[in-house]
């Protein structure tokens, strides 16, 4: 399923959610939007009647939404917002893949702009962007402060002005729509939360493994360079006087043997770490497709156990480094990690 994101203003394609980004910019409008994308794990829609006198007279309604969205990187986000009206214009259901577009103030949501249901292909662009609760509080606070300061300097009754302002603010908040984007604590969501916590542990391990593979590859190249220098040194000693340099030739040969053993261990580590990366990617992608898997925790434990087994090879490499540090010839060709 191709997940495409379109600009809410000009309807042009602005992003492909198969490679999701936290922010997108429309090339035509140059408008920048924040993006929330994931699978709907909880959904509620409730109508609130703000004013109803009789069936023959106009009434005032407000609809409140709560979306809990599990993102592809296995985080849980909660979006709460309200829109005017009694009907439900945003048709979404549990398990649908949805995306949310919002304008930004720094890195925070400023106004909610659009909701797209990628499962059904339907998109809802809000007629009027809904301000975030933070943006709304700042706006109201500024207006209230301005009003009170104006009342004070104009000589008006500040106490009466405060009461009227408070009542007006409460009434305004009651009828005004707002949006809020949060990251709820996972501990309160039972089995699904445990699954997300497990996936987050795997993703954290994935970052560590990526970094460790880079370190190991660098170490292998350094060892190969050091072996070449030691072999050249040994050949010089043989050419000058093999008998005189026999002890050093012996130690150099031993150092080269240890370095080659390290390279062998490192190559095995890289193979096993890459295999673990593939297992993690499979597990996280499987979770994205189907969140409720009866054997999911077994796979998580198996992966973490495999990583624990690889620590034995890491420990052996550390032991080899200590042995290598005792060789005078290696200290003469010192590289980071082998200082005496």
mmCIF file of C-alpha atoms in Angstrom:
data_model
loop_
_atom_site.group_PDB
_atom_site.id
_atom_site.type_symbol
_atom_site.label_atom_id
_atom_site.label_comp_id
_atom_site.label_asym_id
_atom_site.label_seq_id
_atom_site.Cartn_x
_atom_site.Cartn_y
_atom_site.Cartn_z
ATOM 1 C CA UNK A 1 0.000 0.000 0.000
ATOM 2 C CA UNK A 2 1.474 3.339 -1.091
ATOM 3 C CA UNK A 3 0.981 6.004 1.548
ATOM 4 C CA UNK A 4 1.031 9.400 -0.126
ATOM 5 C CA UNK A 5 0.653 12.731 1.618
ATOM 6 C CA UNK A 6 -0.931 15.712 -0.147
ATOM 7 C CA UNK A 7 -0.781 19.416 0.620
ATOM 8 C CA UNK A 8 -4.017 20.558 2.330
ATOM 9 C CA UNK A 9 -3.836 23.906 0.506
ATOM 10 C CA UNK A 10 -3.027 23.006 -3.123
ATOM 11 C CA UNK A 11 -3.586 19.198 -3.022
ATOM 12 C CA UNK A 12 -0.193 18.459 -4.575
ATOM 13 C CA UNK A 13 1.858 15.431 -3.524
ATOM 14 C CA UNK A 14 4.343 16.484 -0.841
ATOM 15 C CA UNK A 15 5.625 13.236 0.728
ATOM 16 C CA UNK A 16 5.739 9.463 0.576
ATOM 17 C CA UNK A 17 5.014 8.024 4.011
ATOM 18 C CA UNK A 18 6.796 4.764 3.232
ATOM 19 C CA UNK A 19 9.859 6.847 4.148
ATOM 20 C CA UNK A 20 8.250 9.001 6.854
ATOM 21 C CA UNK A 21 9.677 12.344 7.949
ATOM 22 C CA UNK A 22 8.657 14.363 11.033
ATOM 23 C CA UNK A 23 8.338 17.501 8.856
ATOM 24 C CA UNK A 24 7.415 18.110 5.214
ATOM 25 C CA UNK A 25 7.359 21.194 2.994
ATOM 26 C CA UNK A 26 5.093 21.731 -0.003
ATOM 27 C CA UNK A 27 7.286 22.630 -2.991
ATOM 28 C CA UNK A 28 4.465 24.708 -4.507
ATOM 29 C CA UNK A 29 3.144 26.590 -1.448
ATOM 30 C CA UNK A 30 6.376 26.511 0.603
ATOM 31 C CA UNK A 31 4.232 25.763 3.654
ATOM 32 C CA UNK A 32 5.879 23.592 6.312
ATOM 33 C CA UNK A 33 3.917 20.941 8.207
ATOM 34 C CA UNK A 34 4.550 18.522 11.019
ATOM 35 C CA UNK A 35 3.500 14.937 10.347
ATOM 36 C CA UNK A 36 2.104 12.286 12.677
ATOM 37 C CA UNK A 37 1.694 8.943 10.947
ATOM 38 C CA UNK A 38 0.762 5.513 12.221
ATOM 39 C CA UNK A 39 -1.870 2.918 12.988
ATOM 40 C CA UNK A 40 -4.980 3.871 14.932
ATOM 41 C CA UNK A 41 -4.914 1.838 18.144
ATOM 42 C CA UNK A 42 -7.779 3.691 19.845
ATOM 43 C CA UNK A 43 -10.480 6.013 18.593
ATOM 44 C CA UNK A 44 -13.383 7.864 20.179
ATOM 45 C CA UNK A 45 -15.776 10.493 18.868
ATOM 46 C CA UNK A 46 -18.274 12.216 21.156
ATOM 47 C CA UNK A 47 -20.836 14.942 20.543
ATOM 48 C CA UNK A 48 -21.317 17.773 23.071
ATOM 49 C CA UNK A 49 -24.355 20.002 22.976
ATOM 50 C CA UNK A 50 -23.362 23.544 23.879
ATOM 51 C CA UNK A 51 -26.735 25.187 23.269
ATOM 52 C CA UNK A 52 -30.154 23.632 22.641
ATOM 53 C CA UNK A 53 -33.395 25.531 23.257
ATOM 54 C CA UNK A 54 -35.864 23.697 21.017
ATOM 55 C CA UNK A 55 -35.965 21.707 17.789
ATOM 56 C CA UNK A 56 -37.257 24.730 15.916
ATOM 57 C CA UNK A 57 -34.365 26.974 16.991
ATOM 58 C CA UNK A 58 -30.708 26.740 15.961
ATOM 59 C CA UNK A 59 -28.509 24.688 18.293
ATOM 60 C CA UNK A 60 -24.793 24.706 18.964
ATOM 61 C CA UNK A 61 -22.780 21.469 19.000
ATOM 62 C CA UNK A 62 -19.177 20.442 19.317
ATOM 63 C CA UNK A 63 -17.557 17.076 18.516
ATOM 64 C CA UNK A 64 -14.573 15.792 20.520
ATOM 65 C CA UNK A 65 -12.073 13.261 19.113
ATOM 66 C CA UNK A 66 -9.376 11.145 20.726
ATOM 67 C CA UNK A 67 -6.927 9.279 18.487
ATOM 68 C CA UNK A 68 -4.242 7.019 19.876
ATOM 69 C CA UNK A 69 -1.742 6.365 17.105
ATOM 70 C CA UNK A 70 1.047 3.785 17.163
ATOM 71 C CA UNK A 71 3.843 5.133 14.984
ATOM 72 C CA UNK A 72 6.121 2.978 12.772
ATOM 73 C CA UNK A 73 8.978 3.545 15.233
ATOM 74 C CA UNK A 74 6.721 1.964 17.883
ATOM 75 C CA UNK A 75 5.842 5.047 19.919
ATOM 76 C CA UNK A 76 2.360 5.878 21.164
ATOM 77 C CA UNK A 77 0.942 9.324 20.432
ATOM 78 C CA UNK A 78 -2.398 10.727 21.543
ATOM 79 C CA UNK A 79 -4.209 13.414 19.585
ATOM 80 C CA UNK A 80 -7.223 15.096 21.162
ATOM 81 C CA UNK A 81 -9.127 17.782 19.309
ATOM 82 C CA UNK A 82 -12.574 19.243 18.810
ATOM 83 C CA UNK A 83 -14.423 20.641 15.815
ATOM 84 C CA UNK A 84 -17.754 22.457 15.496
ATOM 85 C CA UNK A 85 -20.853 20.518 14.482
ATOM 86 C CA UNK A 86 -22.902 17.481 15.436
ATOM 87 C CA UNK A 87 -22.040 15.073 12.603
ATOM 88 C CA UNK A 88 -18.880 12.957 12.447
ATOM 89 C CA UNK A 89 -16.988 13.990 9.268
ATOM 90 C CA UNK A 90 -13.801 12.019 10.013
ATOM 91 C CA UNK A 91 -14.496 8.332 9.220
ATOM 92 C CA UNK A 92 -11.753 6.303 10.903
ATOM 93 C CA UNK A 93 -11.734 2.953 12.684
ATOM 94 C CA UNK A 94 -9.440 0.875 14.863
ATOM 95 C CA UNK A 95 -6.498 -0.472 12.850
ATOM 96 C CA UNK A 96 -6.680 2.163 10.085
ATOM 97 C CA UNK A 97 -3.415 3.726 8.942
ATOM 98 C CA UNK A 98 -3.797 7.481 9.372
ATOM 99 C CA UNK A 99 -1.684 10.607 9.075
ATOM 100 C CA UNK A 100 -2.143 13.998 10.697
ATOM 101 C CA UNK A 101 -0.822 17.282 9.303
ATOM 102 C CA UNK A 102 -0.326 20.346 11.477
ATOM 103 C CA UNK A 103 1.397 23.710 11.251
ATOM 104 C CA UNK A 104 4.298 24.234 13.606
ATOM 105 C CA UNK A 105 5.577 26.764 16.111
ATOM 106 C CA UNK A 106 9.187 25.729 16.577
ATOM 107 C CA UNK A 107 8.924 21.957 16.971
ATOM 108 C CA UNK A 108 5.461 22.006 18.569
ATOM 109 C CA UNK A 109 2.035 21.769 16.984
ATOM 110 C CA UNK A 110 0.497 25.188 16.369
ATOM 111 C CA UNK A 111 -2.684 24.318 14.459
ATOM 112 C CA UNK A 112 -4.233 21.044 13.335
ATOM 113 C CA UNK A 113 -4.841 21.149 9.578
ATOM 114 C CA UNK A 114 -5.808 17.767 8.088
ATOM 115 C CA UNK A 115 -6.435 14.075 8.826
ATOM 116 C CA UNK A 116 -6.005 11.385 6.154
ATOM 117 C CA UNK A 117 -7.222 7.788 6.378
ATOM 118 C CA UNK A 118 -4.780 5.903 4.135
ATOM 119 C CA UNK A 119 -6.681 2.644 4.583
ATOM 120 C CA UNK A 120 -9.799 4.043 2.910
ATOM 121 C CA UNK A 121 -8.078 6.791 0.913
ATOM 122 C CA UNK A 122 -10.293 9.520 2.431
ATOM 123 C CA UNK A 123 -8.924 12.876 3.532
ATOM 124 C CA UNK A 124 -10.468 15.499 5.787
ATOM 125 C CA UNK A 125 -9.071 19.036 5.588
ATOM 126 C CA UNK A 126 -10.403 21.146 8.438
ATOM 127 C CA UNK A 127 -12.348 24.179 7.140
ATOM 128 C CA UNK A 128 -10.607 26.229 9.836
ATOM 129 C CA UNK A 129 -7.338 24.953 11.350
ATOM 130 C CA UNK A 130 -7.779 24.023 15.008
ATOM 131 C CA UNK A 131 -5.290 25.786 17.323
ATOM 132 C CA UNK A 132 -3.329 23.679 19.764
ATOM 133 C CA UNK A 133 -4.185 24.063 23.437
ATOM 134 C CA UNK A 134 -0.749 25.629 24.055
ATOM 135 C CA UNK A 135 -1.189 28.170 21.255
ATOM 136 C CA UNK A 136 -4.721 28.911 22.497
ATOM 137 C CA UNK A 137 -3.523 29.503 26.075
ATOM 138 C CA UNK A 138 -0.831 31.899 24.900
ATOM 139 C CA UNK A 139 -3.328 33.827 22.769
ATOM 140 C CA UNK A 140 -5.897 34.074 25.572
ATOM 141 C CA UNK A 141 -3.278 34.982 28.189
ATOM 142 C CA UNK A 142 -2.009 37.813 25.997
ATOM 143 C CA UNK A 143 -5.539 39.126 25.412
ATOM 144 C CA UNK A 144 -6.473 38.925 29.103
ATOM 145 C CA UNK A 145 -3.277 40.640 30.208
ATOM 146 C CA UNK A 146 -3.785 43.415 27.672
ATOM 147 C CA UNK A 147 -7.381 43.924 28.835
ATOM 148 C CA UNK A 148 -6.452 44.054 32.535
ATOM 149 C CA UNK A 149 -3.542 46.437 31.964
ATOM 150 C CA UNK A 150 -5.823 48.662 29.878
ATOM 151 C CA UNK A 151 -8.458 48.653 32.624
ATOM 152 C CA UNK A 152 -5.869 49.585 35.232
ATOM 153 C CA UNK A 153 -4.491 52.566 33.325
ATOM 154 C CA UNK A 154 -7.920 53.768 32.231
ATOM 155 C CA UNK A 155 -9.071 53.967 35.841
ATOM 156 C CA UNK A 156 -11.787 51.320 35.465
ATOM 157 C CA UNK A 157 -12.812 49.035 38.324
ATOM 158 C CA UNK A 158 -10.068 46.396 38.126
ATOM 159 C CA UNK A 159 -12.007 43.917 40.309
ATOM 160 C CA UNK A 160 -15.104 44.092 38.085
ATOM 161 C CA UNK A 161 -12.935 43.911 34.972
ATOM 162 C CA UNK A 162 -11.247 40.764 36.346
ATOM 163 C CA UNK A 163 -14.581 39.032 36.993
ATOM 164 C CA UNK A 164 -15.950 39.921 33.562
ATOM 165 C CA UNK A 165 -12.680 38.795 31.934
ATOM 166 C CA UNK A 166 -12.713 35.466 33.801
ATOM 167 C CA UNK A 167 -16.315 34.744 32.813
ATOM 168 C CA UNK A 168 -15.622 35.745 29.236
ATOM 169 C CA UNK A 169 -12.528 33.535 29.109
ATOM 170 C CA UNK A 170 -14.440 30.491 30.419
ATOM 171 C CA UNK A 171 -17.224 31.051 27.899
ATOM 172 C CA UNK A 172 -14.685 31.476 25.091
ATOM 173 C CA UNK A 173 -12.857 28.288 26.043
ATOM 174 C CA UNK A 174 -16.161 26.431 26.131
ATOM 175 C CA UNK A 175 -17.112 27.251 22.560
ATOM 176 C CA UNK A 176 -13.615 27.382 21.043
ATOM 177 C CA UNK A 177 -12.096 24.275 19.467
ATOM 178 C CA UNK A 178 -8.604 23.144 20.387
ATOM 179 C CA UNK A 179 -6.133 20.332 19.699
ATOM 180 C CA UNK A 180 -3.528 18.630 21.862
ATOM 181 C CA UNK A 181 -0.775 16.178 20.888
ATOM 182 C CA UNK A 182 0.836 14.170 23.695
ATOM 183 C CA UNK A 183 2.833 11.002 24.369
ATOM 184 C CA UNK A 184 0.836 9.067 26.989
ATOM 185 C CA UNK A 185 2.706 6.840 29.478
ATOM 186 C CA UNK A 186 2.742 3.245 28.242
ATOM 187 C CA UNK A 187 2.424 1.660 31.679
ATOM 188 C CA UNK A 188 -1.339 2.224 31.699
ATOM 189 C CA UNK A 189 -2.132 0.266 28.523
ATOM 190 C CA UNK A 190 -1.562 -3.395 29.409
ATOM 191 C CA UNK A 191 -0.556 -5.960 26.827
ATOM 192 C CA UNK A 192 -0.273 -3.538 23.918
ATOM 193 C CA UNK A 193 1.947 -1.256 25.996
ATOM 194 C CA UNK A 194 4.203 -4.173 26.938
ATOM 195 C CA UNK A 195 4.536 -4.987 23.278
ATOM 196 C CA UNK A 196 5.497 -1.399 22.432
ATOM 197 C CA UNK A 197 8.014 -1.301 25.292
ATOM 198 C CA UNK A 198 9.570 -4.514 23.948
ATOM 199 C CA UNK A 199 9.795 -3.052 20.449
ATOM 200 C CA UNK A 200 11.358 0.137 21.790
ATOM 201 C CA UNK A 201 14.000 -1.968 23.537
ATOM 202 C CA UNK A 202 14.733 -3.695 20.237
ATOM 203 C CA UNK A 203 14.994 -0.389 18.369
ATOM 204 C CA UNK A 204 17.359 0.954 21.036
ATOM 205 C CA UNK A 205 19.484 -2.173 20.553
ATOM 206 C CA UNK A 206 19.386 -1.583 16.792
ATOM 207 C CA UNK A 207 20.961 1.867 17.200
ATOM 208 C CA UNK A 208 23.675 0.423 19.451
ATOM 209 C CA UNK A 209 24.381 -2.396 16.990
ATOM 210 C CA UNK A 210 24.663 0.012 14.049
ATOM 211 C CA UNK A 211 27.184 2.060 16.030
ATOM 212 C CA UNK A 212 29.088 -1.065 17.139
ATOM 213 C CA UNK A 213 29.338 -2.397 13.563
ATOM 214 C CA UNK A 214 30.926 0.895 12.485
ATOM 215 C CA UNK A 215 33.413 0.626 15.357
ATOM 216 C CA UNK A 216 34.280 -2.986 14.522
ATOM 217 C CA UNK A 217 34.794 -2.245 10.831
ATOM 218 C CA UNK A 218 37.120 0.626 11.754
ATOM 219 C CA UNK A 219 39.009 -1.650 14.150
ATOM 220 C CA UNK A 220 39.423 -4.312 11.441
ATOM 221 C CA UNK A 221 40.940 -1.773 9.036
ATOM 222 C CA UNK A 222 43.283 -0.525 11.772
ATOM 223 C CA UNK A 223 44.366 -4.085 12.601
ATOM 224 C CA UNK A 224 44.998 -4.877 8.947
ATOM 225 C CA UNK A 225 47.184 -1.762 8.682
ATOM 226 C CA UNK A 226 49.069 -2.685 11.851
ATOM 227 C CA UNK A 227 49.640 -6.235 10.584
ATOM 228 C CA UNK A 228 51.153 -4.851 7.373
ATOM 229 C CA UNK A 229 53.526 -2.611 9.354
ATOM 230 C CA UNK A 230 54.548 -5.435 11.717
ATOM 231 C CA UNK A 231 55.162 -7.812 8.808
ATOM 232 C CA UNK A 232 57.338 -5.167 7.133
ATOM 233 C CA UNK A 233 59.249 -4.649 10.409
ATOM 234 C CA UNK A 234 59.766 -8.396 10.821
ATOM 235 C CA UNK A 235 61.100 -8.690 7.271
ATOM 236 C CA UNK A 236 63.613 -5.895 7.968
ATOM 237 C CA UNK A 237 64.842 -7.708 11.079
ATOM 238 C CA UNK A 238 65.196 -10.961 9.124
ATOM 239 C CA UNK A 239 67.133 -9.203 6.374
ATOM 240 C CA UNK A 240 69.539 -7.505 8.841
ATOM 241 C CA UNK A 241 70.284 -10.356 11.254
ATOM 242 C CA UNK A 242 67.707 -13.071 11.937
ATOM 243 C CA UNK A 243 69.661 -14.543 14.838
ATOM 244 C CA UNK A 244 70.167 -11.194 16.549
ATOM 245 C CA UNK A 245 66.519 -10.219 16.248
ATOM 246 C CA UNK A 246 65.113 -13.715 16.916
ATOM 247 C CA UNK A 247 63.282 -12.734 20.172
ATOM 248 C CA UNK A 248 61.698 -9.717 18.527
ATOM 249 C CA UNK A 249 60.771 -11.707 15.439
ATOM 250 C CA UNK A 250 59.093 -14.251 17.739
ATOM 251 C CA UNK A 251 57.145 -11.529 19.579
ATOM 252 C CA UNK A 252 56.149 -9.848 16.316
ATOM 253 C CA UNK A 253 54.876 -13.159 14.945
ATOM 254 C CA UNK A 254 52.836 -13.648 18.129
ATOM 255 C CA UNK A 255 51.381 -10.111 17.872
ATOM 256 C CA UNK A 256 50.384 -10.690 14.242
ATOM 257 C CA UNK A 257 48.698 -13.971 15.233
ATOM 258 C CA UNK A 258 46.661 -12.187 17.920
ATOM 259 C CA UNK A 259 45.687 -9.409 15.506
ATOM 260 C CA UNK A 260 44.510 -11.954 12.934
ATOM 261 C CA UNK A 261 42.464 -13.708 15.629
ATOM 262 C CA UNK A 262 40.874 -10.368 16.485
ATOM 263 C CA UNK A 263 40.022 -9.769 12.835
ATOM 264 C CA UNK A 264 38.428 -13.235 12.628
ATOM 265 C CA UNK A 265 36.401 -12.551 15.776
ATOM 266 C CA UNK A 266 35.369 -9.128 14.492
ATOM 267 C CA UNK A 267 34.252 -10.513 11.142
ATOM 268 C CA UNK A 268 32.116 -13.065 12.968
ATOM 269 C CA UNK A 269 30.710 -10.325 15.197
ATOM 270 C CA UNK A 270 29.750 -8.210 12.192
ATOM 271 C CA UNK A 271 27.996 -11.189 10.563
ATOM 272 C CA UNK A 272 26.070 -12.015 13.728
ATOM 273 C CA UNK A 273 25.229 -8.387 14.483
ATOM 274 C CA UNK A 274 23.874 -7.920 10.956
ATOM 275 C CA UNK A 275 21.799 -11.038 11.375
ATOM 276 C CA UNK A 276 20.447 -9.618 14.655
ATOM 277 C CA UNK A 277 19.616 -6.363 12.828
ATOM 278 C CA UNK A 278 17.586 -8.296 10.276
ATOM 279 C CA UNK A 279 15.751 -10.114 13.080
ATOM 280 C CA UNK A 280 14.932 -6.795 14.762
ATOM 281 C CA UNK A 281 13.687 -5.277 11.492
ATOM 282 C CA UNK A 282 11.490 -8.318 10.844
ATOM 283 C CA UNK A 283 10.095 -8.227 14.369
ATOM 284 C CA UNK A 284 9.301 -4.492 14.357
ATOM 285 C CA UNK A 285 7.785 -4.665 10.864
ATOM 286 C CA UNK A 286 5.683 -7.657 11.908
ATOM 287 C CA UNK A 287 4.454 -5.683 14.912
ATOM 288 C CA UNK A 288 3.487 -2.805 12.608
ATOM 289 C CA UNK A 289 1.424 -5.173 10.448
ATOM 290 C CA UNK A 290 -0.235 -7.027 13.324
ATOM 291 C CA UNK A 291 0.126 -5.633 16.842
ATOM 292 C CA UNK A 292 -1.383 -8.570 18.701
ATOM 293 C CA UNK A 293 0.907 -11.554 18.100
ATOM 294 C CA UNK A 294 0.777 -14.374 20.672
ATOM 295 C CA UNK A 295 4.487 -15.246 20.302
ATOM 296 C CA UNK A 296 5.848 -11.705 19.991
ATOM 297 C CA UNK A 297 7.548 -11.649 23.393
ATOM 298 C CA UNK A 298 9.281 -14.964 22.594
ATOM 299 C CA UNK A 299 10.956 -13.420 19.564
ATOM 300 C CA UNK A 300 12.023 -10.377 21.575
ATOM 301 C CA UNK A 301 13.598 -12.615 24.224
ATOM 302 C CA UNK A 302 15.331 -14.695 21.532
ATOM 303 C CA UNK A 303 16.887 -11.606 19.945
ATOM 304 C CA UNK A 304 18.072 -10.186 23.267
ATOM 305 C CA UNK A 305 19.486 -13.608 24.217
ATOM 306 C CA UNK A 306 21.373 -13.747 20.910
ATOM 307 C CA UNK A 307 22.908 -10.337 21.625
ATOM 308 C CA UNK A 308 23.910 -11.561 25.080
ATOM 309 C CA UNK A 309 25.741 -14.525 23.487
ATOM 310 C CA UNK A 310 27.723 -12.150 21.267
ATOM 311 C CA UNK A 311 29.102 -10.447 24.369
ATOM 312 C CA UNK A 312 31.276 -13.544 24.908
ATOM 313 C CA UNK A 313 33.081 -12.777 21.643
ATOM 314 C CA UNK A 314 33.395 -9.132 22.665
ATOM 315 C CA UNK A 315 34.938 -10.242 25.985
ATOM 316 C CA UNK A 316 37.391 -12.517 24.143
ATOM 317 C CA UNK A 317 38.446 -9.562 21.980
ATOM 318 C CA UNK A 318 39.073 -7.487 25.102
ATOM 319 C CA UNK A 319 41.292 -10.280 26.455
ATOM 320 C CA UNK A 320 43.227 -10.356 23.172
ATOM 321 C CA UNK A 321 43.728 -6.587 23.408
ATOM 322 C CA UNK A 322 45.255 -7.010 26.862
ATOM 323 C CA UNK A 323 47.597 -9.688 25.522
ATOM 324 C CA UNK A 324 48.516 -7.517 22.579
ATOM 325 C CA UNK A 325 49.320 -4.533 24.791
ATOM 326 C CA UNK A 326 52.209 -6.565 26.323
ATOM 327 C CA UNK A 327 54.042 -6.761 23.002
ATOM 328 C CA UNK A 328 56.788 -4.157 22.651
ATOM 329 C CA UNK A 329 56.532 -4.172 18.862
ATOM 330 C CA UNK A 330 52.842 -3.210 18.957
ATOM 331 C CA UNK A 331 53.595 -0.313 21.319
ATOM 332 C CA UNK A 332 56.119 0.968 18.786
ATOM 333 C CA UNK A 333 53.375 0.996 16.132
ATOM 334 C CA UNK A 334 50.715 2.218 18.499
ATOM 335 C CA UNK A 335 47.114 2.841 17.352
ATOM 336 C CA UNK A 336 44.139 3.931 19.520
ATOM 337 C CA UNK A 337 43.162 1.059 21.812
ATOM 338 C CA UNK A 338 46.618 -0.463 22.142
ATOM 339 C CA UNK A 339 48.414 2.073 24.304
ATOM 340 C CA UNK A 340 50.446 0.449 27.046
#
